PDB file of C-alpha atoms and ligand atoms in Angstrom:
ATOM      1  CA  MET A   1     -40.259   1.387  -9.221  1.00 76.00           C
ATOM      2  CA  GLN A   2     -36.088   0.277 -10.445  1.00 79.00           C
ATOM      3  CA  LYS A   3     -36.368  -3.167 -12.123  1.00 84.00           C
ATOM      4  CA  LYS A   4     -34.204  -5.044  -9.929  1.00 90.00           C
ATOM      5  CA  ILE A   5     -30.440  -5.440 -10.088  1.00 96.00           C
ATOM      6  CA  THR A   6     -29.907  -9.303  -9.328  1.00 96.00           C
ATOM      7  CA  LYS A   7     -27.220  -9.869 -11.431  1.00 97.00           C
ATOM      8  CA  ALA A   8     -23.054  -9.289 -11.241  1.00 98.00           C
ATOM      9  CA  ILE A   9     -20.918  -9.354 -13.872  1.00 98.00           C
ATOM     10  CA  PHE A  10     -17.391  -9.948 -12.376  1.00 98.00           C
ATOM     11  CA  PRO A  11     -14.612  -8.820 -15.284  1.00 97.00           C
ATOM     12  CA  VAL A  12     -12.081 -10.071 -14.007  1.00 96.00           C
ATOM     13  CA  ALA A  13      -9.929 -11.531 -17.806  1.00 95.00           C
ATOM     14  CA  GLY A  14      -7.294  -9.493 -17.666  1.00 93.00           C
ATOM     15  CA  MET A  15      -3.447  -9.774 -17.784  1.00 91.00           C
ATOM     16  CA  GLY A  16      -2.434  -8.582 -14.876  1.00 91.00           C
ATOM     17  CA  THR A  17       1.239  -7.571 -15.407  1.00 94.00           C
ATOM     18  CA  ARG A  18       1.518  -4.955 -12.600  1.00 95.00           C
ATOM     19  CA  PHE A  19       1.465  -8.149 -10.430  1.00 95.00           C
ATOM     20  CA  LEU A  20       4.244 -10.246 -12.568  1.00 95.00           C
ATOM     21  CA  PRO A  21       5.571 -12.390 -12.549  1.00 95.00           C
ATOM     22  CA  ALA A  22       3.233 -13.548  -9.781  1.00 93.00           C
ATOM     23  CA  THR A  23       0.439 -13.746 -11.708  1.00 92.00           C
ATOM     24  CA  LYS A  24       1.986 -15.811 -14.162  1.00 91.00           C
ATOM     25  CA  SER A  25      -0.197 -18.604 -12.315  1.00 89.00           C
ATOM     26  CA  VAL A  26      -2.191 -16.499 -10.450  1.00 91.00           C
ATOM     27  CA  PRO A  27      -4.906 -14.499 -11.419  1.00 94.00           C
ATOM     28  CA  LYS A  28      -5.103 -11.548  -8.765  1.00 94.00           C
ATOM     29  CA  GLU A  29      -8.570 -11.704  -7.948  1.00 94.00           C
ATOM     30  CA  ILE A  30      -6.908 -14.374  -6.123  1.00 94.00           C
ATOM     31  CA  MET A  31      -4.017 -12.793  -4.366  1.00 95.00           C
ATOM     32  CA  THR A  32      -5.244 -12.638  -1.077  1.00 96.00           C
ATOM     33  CA  LEU A  33      -5.783  -9.536   1.909  1.00 97.00           C
ATOM     34  CA  VAL A  34      -5.281 -11.214   4.657  1.00 96.00           C
ATOM     35  CA  ASP A  35      -6.682 -14.908   4.594  1.00 95.00           C
ATOM     36  CA  ARG A  36      -9.230 -14.227   1.721  1.00 95.00           C
ATOM     37  CA  PRO A  37      -9.388 -13.787  -1.498  1.00 96.00           C
ATOM     38  CA  LEU A  38     -10.129 -10.248  -3.195  1.00 97.00           C
ATOM     39  CA  ILE A  39     -12.602 -12.818  -5.105  1.00 96.00           C
ATOM     40  CA  GLN A  40     -14.412 -13.329  -1.852  1.00 96.00           C
ATOM     41  CA  TYR A  41     -14.477  -9.735  -0.708  1.00 97.00           C
ATOM     42  CA  ALA A  42     -16.187  -8.444  -5.105  1.00 97.00           C
ATOM     43  CA  ILE A  43     -18.289 -11.840  -3.493  1.00 97.00           C
ATOM     44  CA  ASP A  44     -19.622 -10.268  -0.589  1.00 96.00           C
ATOM     45  CA  GLU A  45     -20.302  -7.256  -1.378  1.00 97.00           C
ATOM     46  CA  ALA A  46     -22.265  -7.836  -4.197  1.00 97.00           C
ATOM     47  CA  ARG A  47     -24.196 -10.548  -1.963  1.00 96.00           C
ATOM     48  CA  GLU A  48     -25.358  -8.598   0.577  1.00 96.00           C
ATOM     49  CA  ALA A  49     -26.674  -5.904  -2.134  1.00 97.00           C
ATOM     50  CA  GLY A  50     -28.476  -9.054  -3.973  1.00 96.00           C
ATOM     51  CA  ILE A  51     -27.076 -10.172  -6.032  1.00 97.00           C
ATOM     52  CA  LYS A  52     -28.307 -13.333  -6.582  1.00 96.00           C
ATOM     53  CA  GLU A  53     -26.999 -14.709 -10.080  1.00 96.00           C
ATOM     54  CA  PHE A  54     -22.158 -14.097 -10.083  1.00 97.00           C
ATOM     55  CA  ILE A  55     -20.951 -13.446 -14.380  1.00 97.00           C
ATOM     56  CA  PHE A  56     -17.321 -14.256 -14.490  1.00 97.00           C
ATOM     57  CA  VAL A  57     -16.020 -12.614 -17.449  1.00 97.00           C
ATOM     58  CA  THR A  58     -12.886 -15.077 -17.454  1.00 95.00           C
ATOM     59  CA  SER A  59      -8.947 -16.430 -19.964  1.00 93.00           C
ATOM     60  CA  ARG A  60      -7.085 -18.161 -20.030  1.00 88.00           C
ATOM     61  CA  GLY A  61      -5.225 -18.927 -16.266  1.00 85.00           C
ATOM     62  CA  LYS A  62      -7.879 -18.223 -14.444  1.00 88.00           C
ATOM     63  CA  SER A  63      -8.668 -21.831 -14.069  1.00 88.00           C
ATOM     64  CA  ALA A  64      -7.066 -20.941  -9.858  1.00 90.00           C
ATOM     65  CA  LEU A  65     -10.141 -18.807 -10.049  1.00 90.00           C
ATOM     66  CA  GLU A  66     -12.963 -21.352 -10.677  1.00 90.00           C
ATOM     67  CA  ASP A  67     -11.347 -24.459  -8.188  1.00 90.00           C
ATOM     68  CA  TYR A  68     -11.928 -22.130  -5.196  1.00 92.00           C
ATOM     69  CA  PHE A  69     -15.709 -21.852  -5.391  1.00 91.00           C
ATOM     70  CA  ASP A  70     -15.690 -25.562  -5.382  1.00 88.00           C
ATOM     71  CA  HIS A  71     -16.795 -27.052  -2.664  1.00 87.00           C
ATOM     72  CA  ALA A  72     -14.534 -28.777  -0.351  1.00 88.00           C
ATOM     73  CA  PRO A  73     -16.479 -31.769   0.955  1.00 89.00           C
ATOM     74  CA  GLN A  74     -13.390 -34.058   1.930  1.00 92.00           C
ATOM     75  CA  LEU A  75     -11.841 -31.348   4.132  1.00 91.00           C
ATOM     76  CA  GLU A  76     -14.767 -30.111   5.151  1.00 92.00           C
ATOM     77  CA  ARG A  77     -15.675 -33.361   6.486  1.00 93.00           C
ATOM     78  CA  GLU A  78     -11.604 -33.754   8.162  1.00 94.00           C
ATOM     79  CA  LEU A  79     -11.832 -29.783   9.886  1.00 93.00           C
ATOM     80  CA  ARG A  80     -15.130 -32.303  11.186  1.00 93.00           C
ATOM     81  CA  LYS A  81     -13.752 -35.124  12.092  1.00 93.00           C
ATOM     82  CA  LYS A  82     -11.287 -32.280  14.437  1.00 93.00           C
ATOM     83  CA  GLY A  83     -14.096 -31.151  15.778  1.00 92.00           C
ATOM     84  CA  LYS A  84     -12.990 -27.273  13.900  1.00 93.00           C
ATOM     85  CA  THR A  85     -16.380 -25.065  13.653  1.00 93.00           C
ATOM     86  CA  GLU A  86     -14.832 -22.342  13.360  1.00 91.00           C
ATOM     87  CA  LEU A  87     -13.507 -22.848  10.551  1.00 93.00           C
ATOM     88  CA  LEU A  88     -15.664 -25.090   8.495  1.00 93.00           C
ATOM     89  CA  GLU A  89     -18.509 -21.701   9.242  1.00 92.00           C
ATOM     90  CA  THR A  90     -15.360 -19.870   7.081  1.00 91.00           C
ATOM     91  CA  LEU A  91     -15.832 -22.145   4.736  1.00 90.00           C
ATOM     92  CA  ALA A  92     -19.418 -22.126   4.687  1.00 89.00           C
ATOM     93  CA  ALA A  93     -19.350 -18.775   4.210  1.00 89.00           C
ATOM     94  CA  THR A  94     -17.688 -19.049   1.302  1.00 89.00           C
ATOM     95  CA  ASN A  95     -19.758 -21.932  -0.853  1.00 88.00           C
ATOM     96  CA  MET A  96     -21.723 -20.931  -3.372  1.00 90.00           C
ATOM     97  CA  GLU A  97     -25.368 -22.050  -3.844  1.00 89.00           C
ATOM     98  CA  SER A  98     -25.736 -24.805  -7.516  1.00 89.00           C
ATOM     99  CA  GLY A  99     -26.504 -22.833 -10.749  1.00 90.00           C
ATOM    100  CA  ALA A 100     -25.754 -19.408  -9.059  1.00 94.00           C
ATOM    101  CA  ILE A 101     -22.240 -19.026 -11.320  1.00 95.00           C
ATOM    102  CA  ALA A 102     -21.029 -18.809 -14.670  1.00 95.00           C
ATOM    103  CA  TYR A 103     -18.071 -18.650 -15.899  1.00 95.00           C
ATOM    104  CA  ILE A 104     -18.380 -16.999 -19.049  1.00 95.00           C
ATOM    105  CA  ARG A 105     -15.099 -16.719 -21.455  1.00 95.00           C
ATOM    106  CA  GLN A 106     -13.401 -13.754 -23.458  1.00 96.00           C
ATOM    107  CA  HIS A 107     -10.357 -14.499 -25.957  1.00 94.00           C
ATOM    108  CA  HIS A 108      -8.584 -12.026 -26.230  1.00 92.00           C
ATOM    109  CA  ALA A 109      -8.337  -8.786 -23.295  1.00 92.00           C
ATOM    110  CA  LEU A 110      -9.630  -6.626 -25.506  1.00 93.00           C
ATOM    111  CA  GLY A 111     -10.547  -4.169 -23.148  1.00 95.00           C
ATOM    112  CA  LEU A 112     -12.840  -4.002 -19.497  1.00 95.00           C
ATOM    113  CA  GLY A 113     -15.753  -2.658 -22.939  1.00 96.00           C
ATOM    114  CA  HIS A 114     -15.056  -5.671 -24.312  1.00 96.00           C
ATOM    115  CA  ALA A 115     -15.673  -7.862 -21.067  1.00 96.00           C
ATOM    116  CA  VAL A 116     -18.617  -6.719 -20.226  1.00 97.00           C
ATOM    117  CA  ARG A 117     -19.632  -6.950 -23.540  1.00 96.00           C
ATOM    118  CA  CYS A 118     -18.639 -10.782 -23.833  1.00 96.00           C
ATOM    119  CA  ALA A 119     -22.244 -11.330 -21.114  1.00 96.00           C
ATOM    120  CA  ARG A 120     -24.857  -9.623 -23.238  1.00 94.00           C
ATOM    121  CA  ARG A 121     -26.194 -12.912 -23.729  1.00 94.00           C
ATOM    122  CA  LEU A 122     -26.490 -13.822 -20.487  1.00 95.00           C
ATOM    123  CA  ILE A 123     -28.043 -10.224 -19.401  1.00 94.00           C
ATOM    124  CA  ALA A 124     -30.991 -10.054 -21.777  1.00 83.00           C
ATOM    125  CA  ASN A 125     -33.502  -6.757 -21.235  1.00 90.00           C
ATOM    126  CA  GLU A 126     -31.664  -5.961 -17.770  1.00 94.00           C
ATOM    127  CA  PRO A 127     -29.825  -2.765 -15.291  1.00 96.00           C
ATOM    128  CA  PHE A 128     -27.125  -5.013 -13.717  1.00 97.00           C
ATOM    129  CA  ALA A 129     -24.222  -4.134 -12.666  1.00 98.00           C
ATOM    130  CA  VAL A 130     -20.540  -5.157 -12.387  1.00 98.00           C
ATOM    131  CA  ILE A 131     -17.617  -5.187 -10.240  1.00 98.00           C
ATOM    132  CA  LEU A 132     -14.536  -5.191 -10.652  1.00 98.00           C
ATOM    133  CA  PRO A 133     -13.061  -7.527  -7.638  1.00 97.00           C
ATOM    134  CA  ASP A 134      -9.494  -5.229  -7.305  1.00 95.00           C
ATOM    135  CA  ASP A 135     -11.277  -1.809  -6.949  1.00 97.00           C
ATOM    136  CA  VAL A 136     -11.725  -3.170  -2.872  1.00 98.00           C
ATOM    137  CA  ILE A 137     -14.042  -0.212  -0.574  1.00 97.00           C
ATOM    138  CA  ALA A 138     -14.079  -0.713   3.317  1.00 95.00           C
ATOM    139  CA  GLY A 139     -17.180   0.713   5.097  1.00 91.00           C
ATOM    140  CA  GLU A 140     -20.043   0.240   7.685  1.00 92.00           C
ATOM    141  CA  LYS A 141     -22.343  -0.512   4.248  1.00 96.00           C
ATOM    142  CA  PRO A 142     -20.699  -2.280   0.862  1.00 96.00           C
ATOM    143  CA  CYS A 143     -20.708   0.775  -1.550  1.00 97.00           C
ATOM    144  CA  LEU A 144     -22.831  -1.640  -4.380  1.00 98.00           C
ATOM    145  CA  LYS A 145     -25.603  -1.723  -1.965  1.00 97.00           C
ATOM    146  CA  GLN A 146     -25.207   1.956  -1.328  1.00 97.00           C
ATOM    147  CA  MET A 147     -25.628   2.535  -5.108  1.00 97.00           C
ATOM    148  CA  ILE A 148     -28.744   0.184  -5.543  1.00 97.00           C
ATOM    149  CA  ASP A 149     -30.578   2.245  -2.767  1.00 96.00           C
ATOM    150  CA  ALA A 150     -29.533   5.658  -5.147  1.00 96.00           C
ATOM    151  CA  TYR A 151     -30.286   3.464  -8.504  1.00 96.00           C
ATOM    152  CA  GLU A 152     -33.900   2.997  -6.954  1.00 94.00           C
ATOM    153  CA  GLU A 153     -34.825   6.346  -6.743  1.00 93.00           C
ATOM    154  CA  THR A 154     -32.837   8.044 -10.493  1.00 95.00           C
ATOM    155  CA  GLY A 155     -33.129   5.136 -12.616  1.00 94.00           C
ATOM    156  CA  GLY A 156     -30.483   4.833 -15.544  1.00 95.00           C
ATOM    157  CA  SER A 157     -26.790   4.021 -15.079  1.00 97.00           C
ATOM    158  CA  MET A 158     -24.653   5.349 -12.245  1.00 97.00           C
ATOM    159  CA  VAL A 159     -21.007   4.547 -11.499  1.00 98.00           C
ATOM    160  CA  ALA A 160     -19.058   5.145  -8.278  1.00 98.00           C
ATOM    161  CA  ALA A 161     -16.820   7.663  -8.460  1.00 97.00           C
ATOM    162  CA  MET A 162     -14.286   9.247  -5.754  1.00 97.00           C
ATOM    163  CA  GLU A 163     -12.410  12.295  -5.662  1.00 96.00           C
ATOM    164  CA  VAL A 164      -8.673  12.216  -6.483  1.00 96.00           C
ATOM    165  CA  PRO A 165      -6.072  14.682  -7.445  1.00 95.00           C
ATOM    166  CA  MET A 166      -6.159  17.176 -10.369  1.00 93.00           C
ATOM    167  CA  ALA A 167      -2.410  14.851 -11.173  1.00 92.00           C
ATOM    168  CA  GLN A 168      -4.208  11.736 -11.051  1.00 93.00           C
ATOM    169  CA  ALA A 169      -6.690  12.422 -13.306  1.00 95.00           C
ATOM    170  CA  SER A 170      -4.878  10.824 -16.583  1.00 94.00           C
ATOM    171  CA  SER A 171      -4.833   7.487 -14.547  1.00 92.00           C
ATOM    172  CA  TYR A 172      -8.976   7.137 -14.494  1.00 95.00           C
ATOM    173  CA  GLY A 173     -12.087   7.761 -16.122  1.00 95.00           C
ATOM    174  CA  VAL A 174     -13.324  11.482 -15.014  1.00 96.00           C
ATOM    175  CA  LEU A 175     -16.805  12.537 -14.714  1.00 97.00           C
ATOM    176  CA  ASP A 176     -18.124  16.184 -16.420  1.00 96.00           C
ATOM    177  CA  VAL A 177     -20.558  16.739 -14.158  1.00 96.00           C
ATOM    178  CA  LYS A 178     -23.695  18.596 -14.927  1.00 95.00           C
ATOM    179  CA  GLU A 179     -25.415  19.134 -11.194  1.00 94.00           C
ATOM    180  CA  ASP A 180     -24.099  18.508  -8.035  1.00 94.00           C
ATOM    181  CA  MET A 181     -26.671  16.448  -5.613  1.00 94.00           C
ATOM    182  CA  GLY A 182     -23.683  15.773  -3.410  1.00 92.00           C
ATOM    183  CA  SER A 183     -23.522  12.268  -2.880  1.00 95.00           C
ATOM    184  CA  ILE A 184     -25.243  11.935  -6.247  1.00 97.00           C
ATOM    185  CA  VAL A 185     -23.933  13.702  -8.773  1.00 97.00           C
ATOM    186  CA  SER A 186     -26.065  13.643 -13.146  1.00 97.00           C
ATOM    187  CA  VAL A 187     -23.520  13.909 -15.607  1.00 97.00           C
ATOM    188  CA  LYS A 188     -23.028  15.302 -19.048  1.00 96.00           C
ATOM    189  CA  GLY A 189     -20.278  13.520 -20.557  1.00 95.00           C
ATOM    190  CA  MET A 190     -16.817  11.606 -19.630  1.00 95.00           C
ATOM    191  CA  VAL A 191     -13.520  10.853 -20.448  1.00 94.00           C
ATOM    192  CA  GLU A 192     -11.358   7.987 -19.720  1.00 92.00           C
ATOM    193  CA  LYS A 193      -7.694   8.685 -19.200  1.00 93.00           C
ATOM    194  CA  PRO A 194      -8.301  12.524 -19.716  1.00 93.00           C
ATOM    195  CA  LYS A 195      -4.720  14.015 -21.096  1.00 92.00           C
ATOM    196  CA  GLU A 196      -2.548  16.043 -18.487  1.00 89.00           C
ATOM    197  CA  GLY A 197      -4.450  18.880 -17.704  1.00 87.00           C
ATOM    198  CA  GLN A 198      -7.720  18.300 -19.961  1.00 91.00           C
ATOM    199  CA  ALA A 199     -10.211  16.571 -17.181  1.00 93.00           C
ATOM    200  CA  PRO A 200     -13.379  18.163 -17.288  1.00 94.00           C
ATOM    201  CA  SER A 201     -13.031  17.671 -12.624  1.00 95.00           C
ATOM    202  CA  ASN A 202     -11.245  15.446 -10.793  1.00 94.00           C
ATOM    203  CA  LEU A 203     -14.114  12.977  -9.490  1.00 97.00           C
ATOM    204  CA  ALA A 204     -12.687  10.064 -11.009  1.00 97.00           C
ATOM    205  CA  VAL A 205     -14.805   6.686 -11.972  1.00 97.00           C
ATOM    206  CA  ILE A 206     -14.308   3.980  -9.726  1.00 97.00           C
ATOM    207  CA  GLY A 207     -14.805  -0.448  -9.935  1.00 97.00           C
ATOM    208  CA  ARG A 208     -18.486  -0.453  -9.413  1.00 98.00           C
ATOM    209  CA  TYR A 209     -21.042  -0.043 -12.305  1.00 98.00           C
ATOM    210  CA  ILE A 210     -25.333  -0.755 -12.419  1.00 98.00           C
ATOM    211  CA  LEU A 211     -25.975  -0.428 -15.513  1.00 97.00           C
ATOM    212  CA  THR A 212     -28.952  -0.986 -18.296  1.00 95.00           C
ATOM    213  CA  PRO A 213     -28.881  -2.932 -20.995  1.00 94.00           C
ATOM    214  CA  SER A 214     -28.325  -0.031 -24.165  1.00 94.00           C
ATOM    215  CA  VAL A 215     -25.160   0.343 -22.264  1.00 95.00           C
ATOM    216  CA  LEU A 216     -24.526  -2.873 -24.601  1.00 94.00           C
ATOM    217  CA  ARG A 217     -26.137  -2.215 -27.303  1.00 93.00           C
ATOM    218  CA  ASN A 218     -23.347   0.583 -27.118  1.00 93.00           C
ATOM    219  CA  LEU A 219     -19.968  -1.655 -26.568  1.00 92.00           C
ATOM    220  CA  ARG A 220     -21.466  -3.982 -30.017  1.00 89.00           C
ATOM    221  CA  ASN A 221     -19.810  -0.657 -32.371  1.00 83.00           C
ATOM    222  CA  GLN A 222     -18.132   1.021 -29.803  1.00 76.00           C
ATOM    223  CA  ASP A 223     -14.337   1.773 -30.797  1.00 78.00           C
ATOM    224  CA  SER A 224     -11.068   1.334 -28.751  1.00 79.00           C
ATOM    225  CA  GLY A 225     -10.565   4.171 -27.216  1.00 81.00           C
ATOM    226  CA  ALA A 226      -7.975   4.930 -24.906  1.00 84.00           C
ATOM    227  CA  GLY A 227      -5.049   2.677 -24.294  1.00 81.00           C
ATOM    228  CA  GLY A 228      -6.136   0.250 -27.875  1.00 85.00           C
ATOM    229  CA  GLU A 229      -8.709  -0.271 -25.738  1.00 85.00           C
ATOM    230  CA  ILE A 230     -12.879  -1.091 -25.803  1.00 89.00           C
ATOM    231  CA  GLN A 231     -13.364   1.483 -23.757  1.00 91.00           C
ATOM    232  CA  LEU A 232     -16.720   0.506 -21.207  1.00 95.00           C
ATOM    233  CA  THR A 233     -16.096   4.337 -20.029  1.00 94.00           C
ATOM    234  CA  ASP A 234     -16.822   5.490 -23.836  1.00 92.00           C
ATOM    235  CA  ALA A 235     -20.225   3.152 -23.920  1.00 94.00           C
ATOM    236  CA  ILE A 236     -21.437   4.468 -20.564  1.00 96.00           C
ATOM    237  CA  ALA A 237     -21.014   7.868 -22.397  1.00 95.00           C
ATOM    238  CA  SER A 238     -23.261   7.509 -25.795  1.00 94.00           C
ATOM    239  CA  GLU A 239     -25.737   6.738 -23.680  1.00 95.00           C
ATOM    240  CA  ILE A 240     -25.495  11.071 -22.983  1.00 95.00           C
ATOM    241  CA  GLU A 241     -25.909  11.837 -25.951  1.00 93.00           C
ATOM    242  CA  GLN A 242     -28.307   9.855 -26.324  1.00 94.00           C
ATOM    243  CA  GLY A 243     -30.513  11.844 -24.305  1.00 95.00           C
ATOM    244  CA  ARG A 244     -30.560   9.034 -21.132  1.00 95.00           C
ATOM    245  CA  ASN A 245     -29.628   9.494 -17.869  1.00 96.00           C
ATOM    246  CA  VAL A 246     -26.179   9.149 -16.681  1.00 97.00           C
ATOM    247  CA  TYR A 247     -25.227   9.618 -12.486  1.00 97.00           C
ATOM    248  CA  GLY A 248     -22.011   9.557 -11.058  1.00 97.00           C
ATOM    249  CA  PHE A 249     -22.673   8.226  -6.603  1.00 98.00           C
ATOM    250  CA  ARG A 250     -20.151   9.333  -4.524  1.00 97.00           C
ATOM    251  CA  PHE A 251     -19.589   5.983  -1.538  1.00 97.00           C
ATOM    252  CA  LYS A 252     -19.344   6.414   1.619  1.00 96.00           C
ATOM    253  CA  GLY A 253     -16.435   4.333   1.933  1.00 96.00           C
ATOM    254  CA  GLN A 254     -12.160   3.405   1.872  1.00 97.00           C
ATOM    255  CA  ARG A 255     -11.233   1.947  -1.963  1.00 97.00           C
ATOM    256  CA  TYR A 256      -7.392   0.404  -2.198  1.00 98.00           C
ATOM    257  CA  ASP A 257      -6.651  -0.015  -5.414  1.00 97.00           C
ATOM    258  CA  CYS A 258      -5.463  -3.879  -5.354  1.00 97.00           C
ATOM    259  CA  GLY A 259      -5.236  -3.834  -8.109  1.00 95.00           C
ATOM    260  CA  SER A 260      -1.568  -1.583  -8.638  1.00 96.00           C
ATOM    261  CA  LYS A 261       1.135  -2.505  -6.089  1.00 96.00           C
ATOM    262  CA  ALA A 262       1.367   0.625  -3.991  1.00 97.00           C
ATOM    263  CA  GLY A 263      -2.390   0.021  -3.037  1.00 97.00           C
ATOM    264  CA  PHE A 264      -2.615  -4.010  -2.205  1.00 97.00           C
ATOM    265  CA  LEU A 265      -0.083  -3.251   0.240  1.00 97.00           C
ATOM    266  CA  GLN A 266      -1.802  -0.045   2.140  1.00 97.00           C
ATOM    267  CA  ALA A 267      -4.910  -2.492   1.793  1.00 98.00           C
ATOM    268  CA  THR A 268      -3.241  -5.289   2.968  1.00 97.00           C
ATOM    269  CA  VAL A 269      -2.353  -3.372   6.583  1.00 97.00           C
ATOM    270  CA  ALA A 270      -5.585  -2.107   6.031  1.00 97.00           C
ATOM    271  CA  PHE A 271      -6.645  -5.269   6.919  1.00 97.00           C
ATOM    272  CA  GLY A 272      -5.309  -6.760   9.013  1.00 97.00           C
ATOM    273  CA  LEU A 273      -5.698  -3.972  11.732  1.00 97.00           C
ATOM    274  CA  ALA A 274      -9.110  -4.142  11.487  1.00 95.00           C
ATOM    275  CA  ARG A 275      -9.112  -7.368  12.390  1.00 95.00           C
ATOM    276  CA  ASP A 276      -8.912  -8.199  15.964  1.00 95.00           C
ATOM    277  CA  ASP A 277      -7.037 -11.307  15.986  1.00 95.00           C
ATOM    278  CA  LEU A 278      -3.921  -9.323  14.692  1.00 97.00           C
ATOM    279  CA  ARG A 279      -4.702  -5.721  15.346  1.00 97.00           C
ATOM    280  CA  ASP A 280      -1.805  -5.944  18.020  1.00 97.00           C
ATOM    281  CA  GLU A 281       0.866  -7.932  16.886  1.00 97.00           C
ATOM    282  CA  LEU A 282       0.553  -5.903  13.674  1.00 97.00           C
ATOM    283  CA  ALA A 283       0.237  -2.776  15.262  1.00 97.00           C
ATOM    284  CA  GLU A 284       2.962  -3.134  17.747  1.00 96.00           C
ATOM    285  CA  TYR A 285       4.963  -3.820  14.654  1.00 97.00           C
ATOM    286  CA  LEU A 286       4.278  -1.776  12.741  1.00 96.00           C
ATOM    287  CA  ASP A 287       5.073   0.438  15.641  1.00 95.00           C
ATOM    288  CA  GLU A 288       8.518  -0.681  15.403  1.00 94.00           C
ATOM    289  CA  LEU A 289       9.667  -0.627  12.213  1.00 94.00           C
ATOM    290  CA  GLN A 290       8.885   3.458  12.698  1.00 92.00           C
ATOM    291  CA  ALA A 291      10.408   4.033  15.563  1.00 93.00           C
ATOM    292  CA  SER A 292      13.529   1.913  13.672  1.00 92.00           C
ATOM    293  CA  ARG A 293      13.349   4.167  10.974  1.00 88.00           C
ATOM    294  CA  ARG A 294      13.285   7.715  11.830  1.00 88.00           C
ATOM    295  CA  ALA A 295      16.604   5.865  14.163  1.00 88.00           C
ATOM    296  CA  ALA A 296      18.230   5.355  10.715  1.00 86.00           C
ATOM    297  CA  GLU A 297      17.940   9.175   9.624  1.00 80.00           C
TER     298      GLU A 297
HETATM  299  P1  UTP B   1      -6.585  -3.294 -15.933  1.00 94.69           P
HETATM  300  O1  UTP B   1      -6.746  -2.096 -15.388  1.00 94.69           O
HETATM  301  O2  UTP B   1      -6.617  -3.289 -14.189  1.00 94.69           O
HETATM  302  O3  UTP B   1      -6.456  -4.302 -16.036  1.00 94.69           O
HETATM  303  O4  UTP B   1      -8.398  -3.999 -15.954  1.00 94.69           O
HETATM  304  P2  UTP B   1      -5.284  -5.469 -15.560  1.00 94.69           P
HETATM  305  O5  UTP B   1      -5.084  -6.577 -16.600  1.00 94.69           O
HETATM  306  O6  UTP B   1      -6.751  -6.680 -14.957  1.00 94.69           O
HETATM  307  O7  UTP B   1      -4.523  -5.855 -14.907  1.00 94.69           O
HETATM  308  P3  UTP B   1      -2.313  -5.135 -15.504  1.00 94.69           P
HETATM  309  O8  UTP B   1      -3.368  -3.623 -16.105  1.00 94.69           O
HETATM  310  O9  UTP B   1      -2.225  -5.568 -16.507  1.00 94.69           O
HETATM  311  O10 UTP B   1      -1.708  -5.559 -14.101  1.00 94.69           O
HETATM  312  C1  UTP B   1      -9.518  -4.107 -15.323  1.00 94.69           C
HETATM  313  C2  UTP B   1     -10.123  -4.526 -14.836  1.00 94.69           C
HETATM  314  O11 UTP B   1     -10.629  -5.031 -16.256  1.00 94.69           O
HETATM  315  C3  UTP B   1     -11.240  -6.312 -16.476  1.00 94.69           C
HETATM  316  C4  UTP B   1      -9.468  -7.046 -15.588  1.00 94.69           C
HETATM  317  O12 UTP B   1      -9.145  -8.442 -14.814  1.00 94.69           O
HETATM  318  C5  UTP B   1     -10.290  -6.265 -14.026  1.00 94.69           C
HETATM  319  O13 UTP B   1     -10.819  -6.651 -12.941  1.00 94.69           O
HETATM  320  N1  UTP B   1     -10.019  -6.021 -17.735  1.00 94.69           N
HETATM  321  C6  UTP B   1      -9.366  -5.720 -18.127  1.00 94.69           C
HETATM  322  C7  UTP B   1     -10.494  -7.738 -18.064  1.00 94.69           C
HETATM  323  O14 UTP B   1     -11.324  -8.852 -18.250  1.00 94.69           O
HETATM  324  N2  UTP B   1     -10.488  -8.221 -19.422  1.00 94.69           N
HETATM  325  C8  UTP B   1      -9.235  -7.359 -20.461  1.00 94.69           C
HETATM  326  O15 UTP B   1      -9.433  -7.103 -21.742  1.00 94.69           O
HETATM  327  C9  UTP B   1      -9.315  -5.688 -19.773  1.00 94.69           C
END
């Protein structure tokens, strides 16, 4: 029986340079897919996986993110007065219990590994989850829930994994597979952003992790790695060198890289088409667009 995972870290202190100029004033995690900010998708996934404590690692300029989680009594009063019960329900679903969210500052963007280490005092000696909100994963069963169910069987540390074209492997952390058991693979090594032609496989790490507290200890001594940043991948790889088990988990679902413009646009279209209130109008528009592109060719 594994220790229950009730805490999740959301590292949101990055600079989001790929979305400049928007991210000059809007945190990337507040950008909306249809009508919900990216962070809401991440929070919902965590809640459905049984997470009770939500730890945000933030930085300067992220106050809109903190404001988003405040209750809005005046707005609720107005909606109630106008009988807008559906909107009231939408708002209520975003309300968080007092004390469930903690904010920790990362003063310098030294990398994802460093951001996770900033939360160490709130983790103590228990396994925890890490969710990167810019990886949005649509699926019947939330990705983190799938992983926690698998972790109940395996223990150890576990990363979400996905096959990518070999040519793209150098943009990801990549797994060196020891044994492939289908949805779970055991891992004998991990490389962050391998040089072209040097990736040990095409199984890439995606932004969901279940980590043992020893990863936080590894991060204490972690030198900077790929891109001059303190890499979480390197601290997880050290687990393997220290004789602890690390697994990759092939999740079921569609992952959208909302940290990139193309991924964000694809997610916007996919989530729009998944909505009953938007599907017909949007699909019609996309058909027209395609027809006019064909006509122009
Ligand atoms: P990214 O590599 O996407 O970096 O970080 P970024 O700064 O968010 O975006 P770009 O590349 O400049 O456009 C992956 C995740 O790690 C967090 C980010 O907030 C994001 O959730 N992160 C990264 C930190 O919290 N701190 C860091 O120092 C670096």
